[in-house]
Amino acid sequence: MAKKTDITKAEGDLYLENLTKSFGDFTAVDDLSLQVPQGSFFALLGPSGCGKTTTLRMVSGLEDPTAGRIRIGDADITHEKPYKRPVNTVFQNYALFPHMTIWDNVAFGLKRRGIKDVKKQVDDALELIQLTQVAQRKPTQLSGGQQQRVALARAIVNRPAVLLLDEPLGALDLKLRRQMQLELKRIQTEVGLTFIHVTHDQEEAMTMADTVAVMNNGIIEQMGAPTQLYESPDTAFVANFLGQSNLFPATVVEVDGEDLVLEDPDGSFRMPKSRMGRNVSTDRGARVLVGVRPEKINIAALDAAAAGPADGNFVDGVVEATSFLGVSTQYEVRTPGGEIINVFAQNLDSQDLLPVASQVRLTWKPIHGFVLDGRQDIEAGVEIDPDALVVS
Amino acid sequence: MSTSTGPAAGASAPVDTRPSAGQRFSAWFGRNAIKIYAFFAFVYLLLPVAYTFAFSFNDAGRTNLVWQGFTLENWLNPCGAPEVCGSVVNSIVVAAVVTAMATLLGTLIAFALVRHRFRGRATTNLLIFLPMATPEVVLGSSLLALFLNILIPLGFWTVVIAHIMFCISFVVVTVKARLASLDPRLEQAAMDLYATEWQAFRRITLPLVAPGIAAAALLAFSLSFDDFIITNFNSGQFTTFPKFVYVSATRGIPPQANVIATAMFIIALAIVLISQFAGKRKREA
């Protein structure tokens, strides 16, 4: 406080530097560093218990870091009290004050800071969330979606340097959640604040965020734009947690120019070196994981496909199961080498549906696949069903 | 309404299709049994109060056991009998001091038990229940032994100490229940919204826990005002209202005791009605 800069007015990018939080023997957040540019929509994505909420609570000041620093611009807020930080939170269960009207809830932060012109700002905030008509009601008289918006307005009205959202849509039903995702994105664009959104819902993170950081076991597995994470995952966890991936083990045969020649029980194939994730060894005999998204694989009956030369990589197999999903059909294909490969085929022409036990050829472009380090758990991130975790 | 089985002949004999008197009574009884039961239950509960109320108007003279005739004298002169008003004032002063102290200490204990994890928390929880579970005679006699051993003269302060001791338990239990249902994230939200610890407590926690504290205070007041057994052991020459009534029972309770009792009842009733009415107004607003 002796410093001349007023921390409550700090602004700029948010920096987390080597941030660590331990509870006894358990390390919830492990040496985490990241930079969130001012005005961006940033998502922290991960399964429950991955440390994302702990990270959020350290930024808001409700949890004291074991080590590391938190900065907003030049201001160090690592050990500041929550009420001294230019940071506001939208809590998971909204935490609206039940004994106050909606108007008083929204005005709470402004009044504590002794701001003049409270009335206009609160009215504007209520207008932004389109709830002017319920200003004099109590929180319990509002629907879940309305309460969610009030919680948002109560935080936004303070124009914080960083707005934290802790699973803000977790309590809403699916339809309302989709609607609120668009609403949140609109409001973020309108007010231009830095949003940090914590969620376990990969679709939610990808829909809204400019940048997504995938967290697991207290560390960031990978950070980047949603398309980058989806198309070029660095780890098996990211490949499995974001969408679905076919991952199968292979070994390196040689490096041939820009290509990697790989071998697995179903034969040898090529992958571009540019499609390698983190820590992949290109030594001869090194173990790798090859990944292909189910929708990037083309499936055709073997007799028809075998006529021409295969475009890129291919593997033959037998259809074990099919499920018709409307927009697409999901096939499970077993290769001679014993791998199960999932394929999503768009239903352009339903006459092309392949029955179970058909002989098929699967083809995909090498550029659509990715190569990961083979020394990691192939199942990482796979068993986690995001919607099954909502209850916990 | 159902009709009983009449002759199949039809509308020619309407009298016969009407239910018999017995059937009508049992149908009426079926509809009203709960009201009748409630009526007798209230009679059972309120008869002693009504008796006390009625006999506060008794022109009793020395003893207020037999109805001697109606008079307003007792109400116009409630302090007429020796010591009545002195003992009431004593009781009120004791109850006020006890309420203030027990509510303050009990609320603090409740906050500690609900909001903090510390060594001996489980033990404290158990100990809090002990004064409620122990028979009052045991508490009263033990306290008397204690006061005599450490040479504290019996009187106002020993009564106050004894009352605070057992009232704290009830306050803790009442406030704890309210506090346990309060989401700690509300305080965190307040601090996130620029409220200092004190502001968060004053603007969020306190208003939300206040109904529990108020209920605890009322409970403490009535427990203290009402207590006879523990008081009797530890009061020495100091007289409270219950003790006065008990002592005077041997030579005839003056009708002024009924006046005081009735007045207390009416005041308590008024407090309940006002708080209910205020609560309703607040909800509707």
XYZ file of C-alpha atoms in Angstrom:
677
model
C 0.000 0.000 0.000
C 3.030 2.198 0.438
C 3.442 1.997 -3.309
C 2.209 4.926 -5.302
C 0.292 2.812 -7.799
C -3.244 2.039 -6.649
C -3.672 -1.695 -6.965
C -7.442 -1.411 -7.230
C -6.937 0.483 -10.461
C -4.292 -1.842 -11.936
C -4.795 -2.872 -15.511
C -3.012 -4.753 -18.257
C -2.337 -8.385 -19.023
C -2.696 -10.948 -16.264
C 0.463 -12.880 -15.478
C 0.687 -16.052 -13.423
C 4.324 -16.829 -12.707
C 5.374 -20.228 -11.348
C 2.191 -20.350 -9.341
C 1.944 -23.273 -6.929
C -0.681 -24.220 -4.380
C -0.320 -27.193 -2.043
C -2.805 -28.508 0.474
C -0.676 -30.644 2.780
C 0.905 -33.324 0.584
C -1.431 -32.643 -2.311
C -0.290 -30.200 -4.981
C -3.381 -28.737 -6.583
C -1.556 -26.324 -8.853
C 2.022 -27.086 -9.845
C 4.414 -24.372 -11.050
C 1.885 -22.859 -13.405
C 2.840 -19.939 -15.635
C 0.694 -18.178 -18.171
C -0.142 -14.803 -19.609
C -3.672 -13.676 -20.386
C -3.765 -10.686 -22.755
C -5.965 -7.788 -21.709
C -9.446 -7.956 -23.209
C -9.298 -11.598 -24.224
C -11.660 -14.454 -23.452
C -9.543 -17.139 -21.845
C -10.763 -20.593 -20.831
C -9.219 -22.919 -18.269
C -10.473 -26.341 -19.256
C -10.015 -29.578 -17.386
C -11.699 -32.366 -15.452
C -12.774 -31.762 -11.870
C -9.845 -31.817 -9.476
C -7.366 -30.642 -12.118
C -6.625 -27.416 -10.224
C -8.505 -24.956 -12.416
C -10.804 -23.670 -9.676
C -7.870 -23.385 -7.254
C -6.054 -21.292 -9.855
C -9.105 -19.068 -10.166
C -9.406 -18.669 -6.399
C -5.768 -17.622 -6.177
C -6.386 -14.909 -8.769
C -9.456 -13.690 -6.868
C -7.558 -13.760 -3.560
C -9.731 -16.361 -1.845
C -6.788 -18.759 -1.807
C -3.220 -17.808 -0.887
C -0.552 -19.229 -3.239
C 2.138 -21.477 -1.741
C 4.668 -20.087 -4.218
C 4.809 -17.916 -7.320
C 3.455 -14.538 -8.301
C 0.291 -13.043 -9.760
C 0.499 -9.730 -11.592
C -1.920 -7.480 -13.392
C 0.183 -5.264 -15.629
C 2.931 -4.061 -13.289
C 0.974 -4.496 -10.067
C 1.821 -7.509 -7.931
C -1.411 -8.795 -6.353
C -0.114 -12.183 -5.159
C -0.932 -11.660 -1.488
C -3.420 -8.793 -1.682
C -6.761 -9.128 0.107
C -9.643 -10.076 -2.224
C -11.285 -6.670 -1.739
C -8.189 -4.806 -2.850
C -7.921 -6.517 -6.246
C -9.453 -5.231 -9.460
C -10.819 -8.740 -9.950
C -14.419 -9.915 -9.671
C -15.871 -13.387 -9.738
C -19.054 -14.956 -11.041
C -19.462 -17.835 -8.608
C -20.531 -21.299 -9.579
C -23.743 -21.163 -7.553
C -24.000 -17.392 -8.199
C -23.788 -16.583 -4.438
C -26.332 -13.766 -4.767
C -27.150 -12.086 -1.456
C -30.584 -13.518 -0.603
C -31.661 -10.657 1.682
C -31.055 -7.933 -0.900
C -32.946 -6.959 -4.004
C -31.430 -7.539 -7.431
C -30.665 -3.830 -7.621
C -28.856 -3.844 -4.266
C -26.946 -6.972 -5.242
C -25.636 -5.274 -8.366
C -24.918 -2.041 -6.482
C -22.989 -3.817 -3.693
C -19.501 -3.534 -5.181
C -19.899 0.072 -6.306
C -21.185 1.153 -2.886
C -18.304 -0.539 -1.055
C -15.848 1.435 -3.140
C -17.739 4.657 -2.493
C -18.339 5.273 -6.182
C -20.592 8.146 -7.155
C -23.251 7.744 -9.795
C -24.145 4.255 -8.545
C -27.702 4.486 -9.806
C -26.835 5.048 -13.444
C -24.189 2.331 -13.525
C -26.465 -0.235 -11.887
C -29.317 0.640 -14.232
C -26.976 0.307 -17.201
C -25.722 -3.066 -15.993
C -29.283 -4.329 -15.550
C -30.057 -3.124 -19.028
C -27.034 -4.971 -20.394
C -28.400 -8.261 -19.049
C -31.979 -7.246 -19.943
C -33.346 -7.598 -16.426
C -34.375 -4.035 -15.627
C -37.929 -5.196 -14.900
C -36.914 -7.414 -11.953
C -34.633 -4.878 -10.220
C -36.747 -4.777 -7.052
C -37.190 -8.540 -6.694
C -35.226 -10.866 -4.453
C -32.867 -13.470 -5.945
C -35.091 -16.423 -4.995
C -37.887 -14.998 -7.136
C -35.754 -15.344 -10.276
C -35.160 -18.333 -12.526
C -31.738 -19.983 -12.703
C -30.889 -18.277 -15.965
C -31.886 -14.874 -14.596
C -29.860 -15.407 -11.420
C -26.886 -16.309 -13.584
C -27.190 -13.028 -15.455
C -27.530 -11.061 -12.216
C -24.338 -12.660 -10.920
C -22.660 -11.577 -14.127
C -23.987 -8.007 -13.887
C -22.955 -7.767 -10.218
C -19.365 -8.504 -11.239
C -19.228 -6.621 -14.548
C -20.639 -3.385 -13.126
C -17.339 -2.878 -11.296
C -15.386 -2.919 -14.571
C -12.680 -5.183 -13.124
C -9.359 -5.642 -14.892
C -10.072 -9.367 -14.833
C -13.439 -11.096 -14.595
C -13.388 -14.673 -13.323
C -16.158 -17.108 -14.182
C -16.236 -20.333 -12.180
C -18.325 -22.874 -14.110
C -20.931 -20.153 -14.526
C -23.248 -22.213 -16.676
C -22.894 -25.481 -14.778
C -26.285 -25.285 -13.086
C -28.261 -24.496 -16.222
C -29.933 -26.990 -18.495
C -28.436 -27.711 -21.891
C -30.594 -25.407 -23.979
C -30.185 -22.454 -21.636
C -26.467 -23.140 -21.449
C -26.078 -22.841 -25.223
C -28.061 -19.614 -25.159
C -25.986 -18.173 -22.299
C -22.741 -19.082 -24.067
C -23.646 -16.757 -26.907
C -24.894 -14.148 -24.426
C -21.634 -14.264 -22.454
C -19.603 -13.916 -25.617
C -21.740 -10.934 -26.692
C -21.330 -9.227 -23.318
C -17.590 -9.852 -23.293
C -17.227 -8.284 -26.729
C -19.419 -5.381 -25.650
C -17.609 -4.515 -22.411
C -14.131 -5.564 -23.582
C -12.993 -6.942 -20.202
C -10.571 -9.835 -19.705
C -12.674 -12.941 -19.029
C -11.192 -16.043 -17.456
C -13.647 -18.855 -17.721
C -13.190 -22.095 -15.797
C -15.062 -25.086 -17.138
C -14.958 -28.838 -17.595
C -17.137 -28.604 -20.705
C -14.836 -28.701 -23.741
C -17.581 -27.583 -26.079
C -18.279 -24.544 -23.888
C -14.581 -23.635 -23.826
C -14.168 -24.036 -27.574
C -17.331 -22.080 -28.416
C -16.473 -18.996 -26.377
C -12.781 -18.657 -25.724
C -10.084 -17.021 -27.839
C -7.508 -19.090 -25.992
C -8.012 -22.361 -24.149
C -5.604 -23.811 -21.607
C -6.175 -27.505 -20.971
C -5.313 -28.356 -17.358
C -4.651 -31.749 -15.861
C -3.159 -32.677 -12.480
C -2.244 -29.108 -11.635
C -0.341 -28.324 -14.826
C -1.274 -26.899 -18.208
C -1.084 -29.666 -20.799
C -1.475 -27.357 -23.746
C -2.598 -23.825 -24.458
C -3.760 -22.261 -27.699
C -6.654 -21.358 -29.934
C -9.490 -23.929 -29.919
C -8.788 -25.038 -33.502
C -5.094 -25.441 -32.760
C -5.788 -27.627 -29.724
C -8.247 -29.720 -31.646
C -6.219 -30.157 -34.819
C -2.770 -30.428 -33.283
C -2.916 -31.803 -29.748
C 0.389 -32.051 -27.937
C -0.508 -34.866 -25.570
C -2.773 -37.900 -25.420
C -4.767 -36.174 -22.682
C -5.587 -33.200 -24.892
C -6.335 -35.461 -27.872
C -8.812 -37.481 -25.829
C -10.287 -34.727 -23.661
C -11.059 -32.381 -26.535
C -13.380 -34.324 -28.773
C -12.603 -37.907 -29.670
C -9.425 -39.386 -31.099
C -8.277 -42.697 -32.494
C -4.893 -43.288 -30.915
C -2.813 -46.306 -31.759
C 0.778 -47.181 -30.895
C 3.447 -47.371 -33.580
C 7.237 -47.388 -33.830
C 9.550 -45.113 -35.787
C 11.263 -46.778 -38.757
C 13.133 -43.813 -40.192
C 13.002 -40.128 -41.013
C 12.619 -39.600 -44.735
C 12.967 -35.918 -45.586
C 9.945 -34.117 -44.166
C 8.193 -37.382 -43.392
C 8.303 -39.822 -40.558
C 8.009 -43.466 -41.590
C 6.148 -45.449 -38.959
C 5.183 -49.050 -38.499
C 2.417 -50.782 -36.579
C 0.927 -54.298 -36.721
C -1.204 -53.248 -39.686
C 1.723 -52.138 -41.833
C 3.857 -49.075 -42.385
C 2.759 -45.533 -43.174
C 4.017 -41.975 -43.406
C 3.262 -38.915 -41.291
C 4.652 -35.401 -41.821
C 7.177 -34.275 -39.202
C 5.255 -31.021 -38.874
C 2.426 -32.977 -37.226
C 4.436 -34.032 -34.179
C 3.349 -33.154 -30.649
C 5.547 -32.477 -27.643
C 8.631 -34.591 -26.829
C 8.276 -37.000 -29.757
C 11.472 -38.971 -30.368
C 12.348 -39.675 -34.004
C 15.031 -42.227 -33.148
C 14.701 -45.512 -34.931
C 12.548 -47.844 -32.879
C 11.104 -45.034 -30.720
C 7.523 -45.610 -29.615
C 4.926 -43.086 -30.695
C 1.146 -42.702 -30.677
C -0.553 -41.935 -33.951
C -3.833 -40.054 -33.721
C -6.592 -39.423 -36.220
C -9.935 -37.755 -35.509
C -12.875 -40.027 -36.389
C -14.395 -37.478 -38.774
C -11.181 -37.169 -40.793
C -11.203 -40.794 -41.857
C -12.868 -41.830 -45.074
C -14.581 -45.203 -45.059
C -15.516 -47.224 -48.154
C -16.364 -50.791 -49.020
C -13.135 -52.636 -49.805
C -14.017 -53.758 -53.329
C -14.910 -50.225 -54.409
C -11.927 -48.562 -52.729
C -9.336 -51.099 -53.838
C -9.956 -50.202 -57.467
C -7.898 -47.018 -57.300
C -4.675 -46.228 -55.453
C -5.218 -45.167 -51.855
C -4.957 -41.431 -51.213
C -2.510 -41.135 -48.331
C -2.560 -43.628 -45.475
C -4.949 -46.519 -45.415
C -5.809 -49.582 -43.406
C -8.285 -52.341 -44.159
C -10.682 -53.767 -41.625
C -14.080 -55.185 -40.752
C -17.064 -53.178 -39.492
C -17.863 -54.370 -35.963
C -20.636 -51.973 -35.027
C -22.517 -49.071 -36.509
C -24.728 -46.452 -34.987
C -26.802 -44.079 -37.017
C -26.668 -40.609 -35.397
C -28.679 -38.621 -37.911
C -26.092 -36.157 -39.196
C -23.497 -38.895 -39.280
C -22.989 -42.588 -38.861
C -20.478 -43.915 -36.382
C -18.557 -47.045 -37.375
C -16.319 -49.182 -35.223
C -13.822 -50.907 -37.454
C -11.442 -53.661 -36.319
C -8.148 -53.857 -38.165
C -6.228 -57.108 -38.733
C -3.727 -55.878 -36.162
C -6.532 -55.813 -33.544
C -7.022 -52.025 -33.255
C -10.521 -50.602 -32.998
C -10.870 -47.437 -35.075
C -13.839 -45.102 -34.773
C -15.067 -43.390 -37.907
C -17.717 -40.687 -38.272
C -19.083 -40.699 -41.813
C -21.325 -37.864 -42.878
C -24.678 -39.048 -44.151
C -24.519 -37.583 -47.626
C -26.326 -40.540 -49.078
C -27.869 -43.009 -46.690
C -27.774 -45.762 -49.336
C -24.053 -45.920 -48.684
C -24.500 -47.223 -45.124
C -22.158 -50.115 -44.617
C -23.560 -53.106 -42.738
C -21.800 -54.857 -39.875
C -19.167 -57.369 -41.015
C -18.446 -55.477 -44.257
C -14.861 -55.445 -45.446
C -13.839 -51.801 -45.561
C -10.847 -49.644 -46.348
C -10.135 -46.620 -44.164
C -8.121 -43.789 -45.691
C -6.901 -40.481 -44.310
C -4.514 -37.757 -45.347
C -1.253 -37.787 -43.370
C -1.652 -34.060 -42.740
C -4.905 -34.798 -40.855
C -3.253 -37.114 -38.367
C -0.866 -36.292 -35.534
C 2.025 -38.049 -33.842
C 2.444 -38.033 -30.051
C 5.075 -39.233 -27.633
C 4.531 -42.970 -27.104
C 5.609 -42.945 -23.453
C 2.269 -41.706 -22.121
C -1.015 -43.239 -21.148
C -2.999 -43.834 -24.308
C -6.208 -43.620 -22.287
C -5.411 -40.285 -20.599
C -8.425 -38.029 -20.515
C -10.604 -40.596 -22.216
C -12.728 -42.001 -19.423
C -13.799 -38.588 -18.279
C -17.328 -37.891 -19.342
C -17.810 -34.150 -18.849
C -21.547 -34.377 -18.234
C -21.149 -37.117 -15.658
C -19.129 -34.676 -13.565
C -21.721 -31.941 -13.403
C -23.311 -33.416 -10.302
C -20.157 -33.587 -8.214
C -72.329 -35.913 -1.616
C -73.025 -39.605 -1.794
C -76.515 -40.927 -1.444
C -77.274 -44.110 0.377
C -78.941 -46.999 -1.388
C -82.610 -46.130 -1.622
C -85.446 -48.144 -3.129
C -84.994 -48.823 -6.815
C -88.439 -47.385 -7.510
C -86.918 -44.001 -8.268
C -88.023 -40.444 -7.671
C -91.413 -41.321 -6.254
C -90.066 -41.478 -2.683
C -87.371 -38.773 -2.182
C -87.525 -39.070 1.595
C -86.140 -42.583 1.458
C -83.072 -41.604 -0.566
C -81.864 -39.273 2.193
C -79.157 -40.708 4.455
C -80.195 -41.736 7.928
C -79.361 -39.575 10.938
C -76.587 -41.945 11.982
C -75.001 -41.843 8.555
C -75.198 -38.080 8.432
C -73.541 -37.822 11.825
C -70.686 -40.115 10.873
C -70.147 -38.191 7.627
C -70.156 -34.909 9.561
C -67.816 -36.403 12.124
C -65.515 -37.642 9.388
C -65.250 -34.141 7.980
C -64.731 -32.446 11.332
C -62.806 -34.970 13.424
C -59.569 -33.069 13.052
C -61.234 -29.832 14.184
C -62.751 -31.511 17.201
C -59.429 -33.046 18.101
C -57.717 -29.673 17.681
C -60.346 -28.024 19.874
C -59.740 -30.429 22.747
C -55.997 -30.208 22.330
C -56.160 -26.429 22.651
C -58.471 -26.670 25.649
C -55.943 -28.953 27.291
C -53.088 -26.572 26.511
C -54.830 -23.321 27.339
C -57.017 -24.228 30.293
C -54.272 -23.493 32.869
C -53.640 -20.137 31.191
C -57.334 -19.349 31.191
C -57.533 -20.340 34.849
C -54.597 -18.094 35.708
C -56.174 -15.274 33.721
C -59.565 -15.683 35.386
C -58.137 -15.864 38.903
C -56.166 -12.670 38.342
C -59.566 -11.010 38.765
C -60.383 -12.922 41.949
C -61.173 -10.870 45.001
C -59.002 -13.299 46.875
C -57.879 -11.716 50.097
C -55.265 -13.983 51.665
C -55.369 -17.010 49.390
C -56.219 -17.291 45.734
C -57.500 -20.871 45.611
C -61.254 -20.364 45.733
C -63.301 -17.940 43.623
C -64.426 -15.127 45.904
C -65.797 -12.613 43.446
C -64.718 -10.337 40.617
C -62.445 -7.353 41.161
C -60.115 -5.137 39.155
C -58.171 -4.319 42.308
C -55.322 -6.771 41.505
C -54.779 -5.339 38.028
C -54.950 -1.732 39.234
C -52.474 -2.473 41.984
C -50.176 -5.289 40.772
C -47.552 -4.492 43.358
C -50.058 -4.773 46.153
C -48.710 -7.978 47.639
C -45.359 -7.770 49.421
C -42.286 -8.656 47.332
C -44.213 -9.379 44.099
C -42.868 -6.482 42.076
C -39.437 -6.673 43.637
C -39.114 -10.284 42.548
C -40.416 -9.506 39.039
C -37.876 -6.710 38.676
C -35.167 -9.071 39.913
C -36.202 -11.690 37.379
C -36.266 -9.179 34.540
C -32.845 -7.783 35.440
C -31.369 -11.274 35.720
C -32.967 -12.352 32.433
C -31.740 -9.227 30.653
C -28.148 -9.633 31.816
C -28.237 -13.368 31.107
C -29.737 -12.840 27.656
C -27.095 -10.322 26.694
C -24.186 -12.419 27.935
C -25.445 -15.836 26.807
C -26.411 -14.547 23.353
C -23.050 -12.887 22.865
C -20.972 -15.837 24.089
C -23.205 -18.463 22.498
C -23.161 -16.725 19.114
C -19.378 -16.520 19.187
C -19.141 -20.206 20.090
C -21.560 -21.088 17.286
C -19.449 -19.164 14.766
C -16.308 -20.899 15.957
C -17.907 -24.333 15.743
C -19.409 -23.845 12.299
C -16.743 -21.767 10.578
C -13.483 -23.090 11.974
C -11.736 -26.438 12.294
C -9.713 -26.682 15.479
C -8.528 -29.201 18.052
C -11.277 -30.075 20.490
C -14.079 -28.990 18.194
C -15.902 -32.318 18.469
C -15.463 -32.290 22.237
C -16.843 -28.763 22.464
C -19.846 -29.809 20.414
C -20.508 -32.587 22.893
C -19.940 -30.448 25.984
C -22.402 -27.878 24.679
C -25.110 -30.530 24.811
C -24.360 -31.625 28.362
C -26.152 -28.823 30.248
C -29.271 -29.533 28.200
C -29.122 -33.249 28.922
C -28.288 -33.011 32.626
C -31.228 -32.815 35.077
C -31.588 -29.346 36.529
C -31.453 -30.576 40.123
C -28.028 -32.029 39.440
C -26.804 -28.833 37.775
C -28.248 -26.696 40.562
C -26.837 -28.720 43.441
C -23.410 -29.090 41.795
C -23.198 -25.371 41.208
C -24.191 -24.731 44.787
C -21.378 -26.995 45.970
C -18.980 -25.177 43.646
C -19.991 -21.704 44.838
C -19.759 -22.744 48.463
C -16.325 -24.300 47.946
C -14.801 -21.297 46.248
C -16.543 -19.012 48.726
C -18.644 -16.962 46.358
C -21.571 -15.501 48.316
C -24.944 -16.573 46.904
C -27.104 -13.843 45.367
C -27.695 -11.957 42.131
C -24.354 -12.856 40.537
C -24.477 -16.554 41.304
C -27.940 -16.713 39.749
C -26.690 -14.846 36.680
C -23.671 -17.137 36.314
C -25.820 -20.252 36.690
C -28.349 -19.028 34.115
C -25.697 -18.010 31.578
C -24.208 -21.477 31.945
C -27.283 -23.353 30.777
C -28.625 -20.669 28.413
C -25.414 -20.695 26.351
C -26.148 -24.237 25.198
C -29.542 -23.277 23.800
C -28.123 -20.181 22.109
C -25.298 -22.170 20.522
C -27.671 -24.808 19.186
C -30.101 -22.244 17.779
C -27.501 -20.000 16.147
C -25.526 -22.982 14.852
C -28.544 -24.278 12.988
C -29.019 -20.952 11.279
C -25.338 -20.500 10.543
C -24.916 -23.986 9.116
C -27.490 -23.176 6.457
C -25.593 -20.040 5.468
C -23.400 -20.476 2.392
C -19.836 -19.324 3.235
C -19.470 -18.343 -0.408
C -21.766 -15.375 0.279
C -19.051 -13.829 2.450
C -16.445 -14.667 -0.157
C -18.617 -13.015 -2.790
C -18.904 -9.924 -0.583
C -15.134 -9.745 -0.146
C -14.712 -10.276 -3.863
C -16.970 -7.237 -4.266
C -14.681 -4.941 -2.274
C -16.189 -5.500 1.197
C -13.635 -5.718 4.007
C -13.951 -8.589 6.489
C -15.942 -6.363 8.843
C -18.228 -5.050 6.078
C -18.871 -8.579 4.833
C -19.821 -9.612 8.362
C -22.039 -6.594 9.008
C -23.806 -6.477 5.642
C -24.046 -10.145 4.729
C -23.449 -12.546 7.613
C -25.116 -10.640 10.420
C -28.376 -9.801 8.587
C -28.700 -13.399 7.448
C -27.981 -14.892 10.881
C -29.935 -12.223 12.818
C -33.239 -14.171 12.908
C -31.386 -17.072 14.532
C -29.700 -14.788 17.055
C -33.012 -13.098 17.870
C -34.709 -16.449 18.380
C -31.825 -17.539 20.606
C -32.080 -14.340 22.657
C -35.823 -14.780 23.195
C -35.256 -18.377 24.179
C -32.520 -17.392 26.640
C -34.731 -14.694 28.147
C -37.686 -16.980 28.718
C -35.503 -19.821 30.024
C -33.854 -17.496 32.497
C -37.069 -15.758 33.543
C -38.782 -19.099 34.005
C -36.085 -21.030 35.786
C -36.830 -22.162 39.307
C -34.807 -25.250 40.206
C -31.288 -23.993 39.551
C -32.212 -20.545 40.857
C -33.551 -21.962 44.092
C -30.252 -23.706 44.806
C -28.013 -20.753 44.023
C -29.888 -17.589 44.957
C -29.443 -17.379 48.720
C -31.594 -14.460 49.923
C -32.088 -13.181 46.376
C -35.670 -13.686 45.168
C -36.804 -14.141 41.585
C -40.417 -14.313 40.476
C -40.627 -18.131 40.158
C -38.989 -18.440 43.568
C -41.424 -15.931 45.026
C -44.406 -17.910 43.687
C -42.999 -21.152 45.055
C -42.259 -19.745 48.477
C -45.606 -17.998 48.788
C -47.431 -21.197 47.781
C -46.997 -22.421 51.336
C -49.003 -19.504 52.740
C -51.224 -18.676 49.777
C -50.272 -17.208 46.432
C -51.493 -13.614 46.107
C -53.664 -12.852 43.039
C -50.997 -10.350 41.949
C -48.916 -13.360 40.892
C -51.686 -14.236 38.469
C -51.705 -10.672 37.203
C -47.948 -10.788 36.541
C -48.193 -14.216 34.924
C -51.063 -13.121 32.683
C -49.250 -9.947 31.721
C -46.157 -11.941 30.794
C -48.298 -14.260 28.702
C -49.909 -11.357 26.852
C -46.547 -9.682 26.234
C -45.078 -12.912 24.857
C -48.139 -13.421 22.650
C -47.849 -9.849 21.377
C -44.165 -10.339 20.512
C -44.967 -13.498 18.546
C -47.863 -11.868 16.697
C -45.880 -8.737 15.868
C -42.895 -10.698 14.573
C -45.173 -12.926 12.486
C -46.956 -9.912 11.069
C -43.675 -8.105 10.358
C -42.279 -11.210 8.691
C -45.343 -11.494 6.488
C -45.178 -7.830 5.531
C -41.505 -8.201 4.656
C -42.099 -11.246 2.478
C -44.891 -9.537 0.609
C -42.924 -6.369 0.028
